[in-house]
C-alpha cells in the first residue's frame, strides 16, 4: 500500500521543499521506494535541492499533454536508486494544472512507489488545493514564529475539511538557545495552539543552507549531521 503525503504550510519559506527533499531521501535510504512530486508550478525548486535540475527533460505538464509517458518524465537520482522526482513545469502559472490532473498523476505513481511526497506551494490558493487533492496524509511544516504558526493553523482547518486522514507537524528551524532566553516560542506552545500530533523537530542549522546550495541531501553525507539525524528519525517515525 502506497502512502500519499502532502508537505504543506500556508506560509512560504518555512522549509516545505527542504523537508520534502530530505525526508524523501531518508525514506529512500530506509529502503522505501519514494516518488517526490513538485506541485509548486511556476516556482519549482525541489529539483535544485536534490541536485537534479540538469537532468530534467520532461515535466508533469508534458505527461498531461501526452508529450511523454509518466516514466519518461521521472528523474532518477544516481546517488539514490530508490528515489525519483516528477518535476513541475517552470515558467508556468499555478493554474497550469487542475486538481483532477494532479490526482491522476499521483495515483499512477502510487501504484509503483511506497511513498508519494507532494511538495506544496505556499498560500491557500489553487496550487495548494491541487497539492492536497490526492493526499491521504499531510505534514504541516512551521517555524517557531507566530506568523508561521497562524498560517499553519489556517491550513489545518482547510485540511480537516478535505478528506485528509492524518495531519502531523514538523517544527523547523528551532533554536534552543533562543527559547531558553524566552525569545522564541517553544514547541509546547506551538502544540497548544495547533493541537495536531508532533512528527518531529528540525534545528536551525547552516548545514541545511549549504546542502541546499550544493544540491546534496543531508542524508548522503558520510558522517551524519544533527539535522540529517533529525530527518532520519522523522522517516523512522513515519515508517
Ligand atoms: P519553502 O519550500 O517552505 O518555501 P524552503 O524549503 O525553500 O521553504 O526553505 C527556505 C529557505 O530556508 C532555504 O534557503 C533553506 O535552505 C532554508 N532553511 C530551511 N530549513 C532550514 C533549517 N532547518 N535551518 C537553516 N535553514 C533552513
Ligand atoms: Mg518550496
Short mmCIF file of C-alpha atoms in Angstrom, two decimals, residues 17-218:
data_model
loop_
_atom_site.label_atom_id
_atom_site.label_comp_id
_atom_site.label_asym_id
_atom_site.label_seq_id
_atom_site.Cartn_x
_atom_site.Cartn_y
_atom_site.Cartn_z
CA UNK A 17 10.82 21.90 0.00
CA UNK A 18 13.71 21.24 2.38
CA UNK A 19 11.56 18.74 4.30
CA UNK A 20 10.29 17.05 1.10
CA UNK A 21 13.83 16.54 -0.27
CA UNK A 22 15.43 15.39 2.97
CA UNK A 23 12.57 13.27 4.26
CA UNK A 24 12.24 11.65 0.83
CA UNK A 25 15.96 10.87 0.82
CA UNK A 26 15.81 9.49 4.36
CA UNK A 27 12.86 7.21 3.48
CA UNK A 28 14.69 6.03 0.35
CA UNK A 29 17.71 5.18 2.48
CA UNK A 30 15.50 3.08 4.75
CA UNK A 31 14.72 1.02 1.65
CA UNK A 32 11.36 2.54 0.67
CA UNK A 33 10.58 3.37 -2.94
CA UNK A 34 9.89 7.10 -3.00
CA UNK A 35 8.44 9.46 -5.62
CA UNK A 36 8.68 13.20 -4.97
CA UNK A 37 6.17 15.41 -6.76
CA UNK A 38 6.91 19.10 -7.20
CA UNK A 39 3.49 20.76 -7.05
CA UNK A 40 5.00 24.24 -6.96
CA UNK A 41 4.34 25.15 -10.58
CA UNK A 42 5.97 28.43 -11.51
CA UNK A 43 8.38 28.45 -8.57
CA UNK A 44 9.77 24.95 -8.66
CA UNK A 45 12.93 24.29 -6.70
CA UNK A 46 12.75 20.74 -5.41
CA UNK A 47 14.96 19.76 -8.38
CA UNK A 48 17.65 22.20 -7.20
CA UNK A 49 17.69 20.88 -3.64
CA UNK A 50 18.10 17.36 -4.98
CA UNK A 51 20.79 18.42 -7.46
CA UNK A 52 18.69 17.07 -10.35
CA UNK A 53 17.98 20.29 -12.28
CA UNK A 54 20.34 19.39 -15.13
CA UNK A 55 18.63 16.08 -15.69
CA UNK A 56 15.08 17.30 -16.30
CA UNK A 57 13.88 16.54 -19.82
CA UNK A 58 10.09 16.43 -19.40
CA UNK A 59 7.77 17.78 -16.71
CA UNK A 60 4.38 16.84 -15.29
CA UNK A 61 2.74 19.07 -17.90
CA UNK A 62 4.36 17.08 -20.75
CA UNK A 63 2.86 13.90 -19.29
CA UNK A 64 -0.58 15.51 -19.13
CA UNK A 65 -0.38 16.84 -22.68
CA UNK A 66 0.63 13.40 -23.98
CA UNK A 67 4.10 14.59 -24.97
CA UNK A 68 5.70 11.75 -22.99
CA UNK A 69 4.89 8.84 -20.69
CA UNK A 70 4.99 9.28 -16.92
CA UNK A 71 8.08 7.08 -16.53
CA UNK A 72 9.91 9.24 -19.10
CA UNK A 73 9.30 12.36 -17.02
CA UNK A 74 10.55 10.82 -13.77
CA UNK A 75 14.07 11.98 -12.97
CA UNK A 76 16.16 9.27 -11.36
CA UNK A 77 18.83 10.03 -8.81
CA UNK A 78 22.09 8.12 -9.38
CA UNK A 79 23.08 8.53 -5.75
CA UNK A 80 19.67 7.36 -4.54
CA UNK A 81 18.33 4.44 -6.58
CA UNK A 82 15.07 4.30 -4.58
CA UNK A 83 14.11 7.90 -5.32
CA UNK A 84 12.56 9.68 -8.31
CA UNK A 85 11.32 13.21 -8.92
CA UNK A 86 8.35 14.29 -11.01
CA UNK A 87 9.31 17.87 -11.91
CA UNK A 88 6.89 20.76 -12.17
CA UNK A 89 6.97 22.96 -15.23
CA UNK A 90 8.98 26.13 -14.81
CA UNK A 91 7.65 29.47 -16.06
CA UNK A 92 4.04 28.42 -15.74
CA UNK A 93 1.35 29.79 -13.52
CA UNK A 94 -0.11 27.73 -10.72
CA UNK A 95 -3.30 27.42 -12.76
CA UNK A 96 -1.40 25.30 -15.31
CA UNK A 97 -2.83 22.08 -13.82
CA UNK A 98 -6.16 21.02 -12.28
CA UNK A 99 -6.88 19.00 -9.12
CA UNK A 100 -8.11 16.08 -11.21
CA UNK A 101 -4.89 16.09 -13.24
CA UNK A 102 -2.82 16.11 -10.06
CA UNK A 103 -4.89 13.19 -8.71
CA UNK A 104 -4.31 11.29 -11.94
CA UNK A 105 -0.52 11.72 -11.82
CA UNK A 106 -0.20 10.91 -8.13
CA UNK A 107 -2.46 7.86 -8.33
CA UNK A 108 -0.32 6.49 -11.18
CA UNK A 109 2.80 6.95 -9.03
CA UNK A 110 1.11 5.33 -6.04
CA UNK A 111 0.88 2.07 -8.00
CA UNK A 112 4.67 1.79 -8.09
CA UNK A 113 6.04 3.66 -5.08
CA UNK A 114 5.75 3.11 -1.33
CA UNK A 115 5.66 6.85 -0.69
CA UNK A 116 4.49 9.74 -2.84
CA UNK A 117 5.52 13.02 -1.20
CA UNK A 118 3.95 16.17 -2.67
CA UNK A 119 5.78 19.47 -2.18
CA UNK A 120 3.06 22.10 -1.94
CA UNK A 121 3.36 25.75 -2.95
CA UNK A 122 2.84 28.50 -0.36
CA UNK A 123 -0.59 30.03 0.12
CA UNK A 124 -4.04 28.50 0.15
CA UNK A 125 -4.97 29.17 -3.48
CA UNK A 126 -5.36 26.78 -6.41
CA UNK A 127 -1.79 25.45 -6.30
CA UNK A 128 -2.26 24.46 -2.68
CA UNK A 129 -5.65 22.89 -3.45
CA UNK A 130 -4.12 20.82 -6.24
CA UNK A 131 -1.32 19.65 -3.97
CA UNK A 132 -3.69 18.46 -1.24
CA UNK A 133 -6.30 16.93 -3.58
CA UNK A 134 -4.68 13.47 -3.90
CA UNK A 135 -3.26 13.32 -0.36
CA UNK A 136 -4.33 10.90 2.35
CA UNK A 137 -1.93 12.35 4.90
CA UNK A 138 -0.44 15.79 5.48
CA UNK A 139 2.72 17.03 7.13
CA UNK A 140 2.50 20.64 8.15
CA UNK A 141 5.79 22.49 8.40
CA UNK A 142 6.02 25.52 10.63
CA UNK A 143 8.74 27.68 12.12
CA UNK A 144 8.67 28.77 15.77
CA UNK A 145 7.25 32.17 14.79
CA UNK A 146 3.72 33.42 15.34
CA UNK A 147 3.13 34.32 11.67
CA UNK A 148 4.03 30.80 10.54
CA UNK A 149 2.01 29.15 13.32
CA UNK A 150 -1.07 31.20 12.50
CA UNK A 151 -0.85 30.25 8.79
CA UNK A 152 -0.34 26.61 9.78
CA UNK A 153 -3.49 26.81 11.91
CA UNK A 154 -5.45 28.06 8.92
CA UNK A 155 -4.15 25.18 6.82
CA UNK A 156 -5.06 22.60 9.50
CA UNK A 157 -8.65 23.84 9.25
CA UNK A 158 -8.65 23.55 5.46
CA UNK A 159 -7.13 20.04 5.54
CA UNK A 160 -9.69 18.86 8.08
CA UNK A 161 -12.49 19.95 5.78
CA UNK A 162 -10.93 17.88 2.96
CA UNK A 163 -10.59 14.13 3.38
CA UNK A 164 -7.03 14.12 4.72
CA UNK A 165 -6.91 11.34 7.34
CA UNK A 166 -3.82 12.23 9.29
CA UNK A 167 -2.26 15.65 9.89
CA UNK A 168 1.08 15.88 11.66
CA UNK A 169 3.52 18.65 12.44
CA UNK A 170 7.20 19.31 11.84
CA UNK A 171 8.67 22.30 13.63
CA UNK A 172 11.58 23.51 11.50
CA UNK A 173 14.39 25.95 12.32
CA UNK A 174 14.25 25.57 16.07
CA UNK A 175 16.88 27.48 18.05
CA UNK A 176 17.04 26.11 21.60
CA UNK A 177 19.21 28.98 22.86
CA UNK A 178 16.53 31.49 21.85
CA UNK A 179 13.79 29.51 23.58
CA UNK A 180 15.86 29.47 26.76
CA UNK A 181 16.06 33.25 26.60
CA UNK A 182 12.30 33.41 26.01
CA UNK A 183 12.92 34.92 22.58
CA UNK A 184 11.25 32.15 20.62
CA UNK A 185 8.01 30.24 21.13
CA UNK A 186 8.58 26.72 22.36
CA UNK A 187 7.38 23.50 20.73
CA UNK A 188 4.95 23.02 23.66
CA UNK A 189 3.40 26.42 22.95
CA UNK A 190 3.07 25.57 19.25
CA UNK A 191 1.40 22.25 20.06
CA UNK A 192 -1.04 24.04 22.40
CA UNK A 193 -2.00 26.34 19.54
CA UNK A 194 -2.21 23.80 16.72
CA UNK A 195 -3.46 20.66 18.54
CA UNK A 196 -2.04 18.21 15.99
CA UNK A 197 0.49 15.44 16.75
CA UNK A 198 4.19 16.26 16.50
CA UNK A 199 6.13 14.24 13.92
CA UNK A 200 9.50 15.87 14.52
CA UNK A 201 11.73 18.85 15.17
CA UNK A 202 14.49 20.09 12.87
CA UNK A 203 17.07 22.55 14.25
CA UNK A 204 18.02 25.76 12.52
CA UNK A 205 21.35 24.78 11.03
CA UNK A 206 23.56 26.35 8.36
CA UNK A 207 24.39 22.87 7.08
CA UNK A 208 20.91 22.89 5.58
CA UNK A 209 21.66 26.04 3.61
CA UNK A 210 24.97 24.57 2.41
CA UNK A 211 23.30 21.32 1.34
CA UNK A 212 20.57 23.30 -0.47
CA UNK A 213 23.16 25.24 -2.42
CA UNK A 214 25.13 22.12 -3.28
CA UNK A 215 22.09 20.12 -4.29
CA UNK A 216 23.10 17.35 -1.91
CA UNK A 217 20.55 15.98 0.53
CA UNK A 218 21.95 15.89 4.08
#
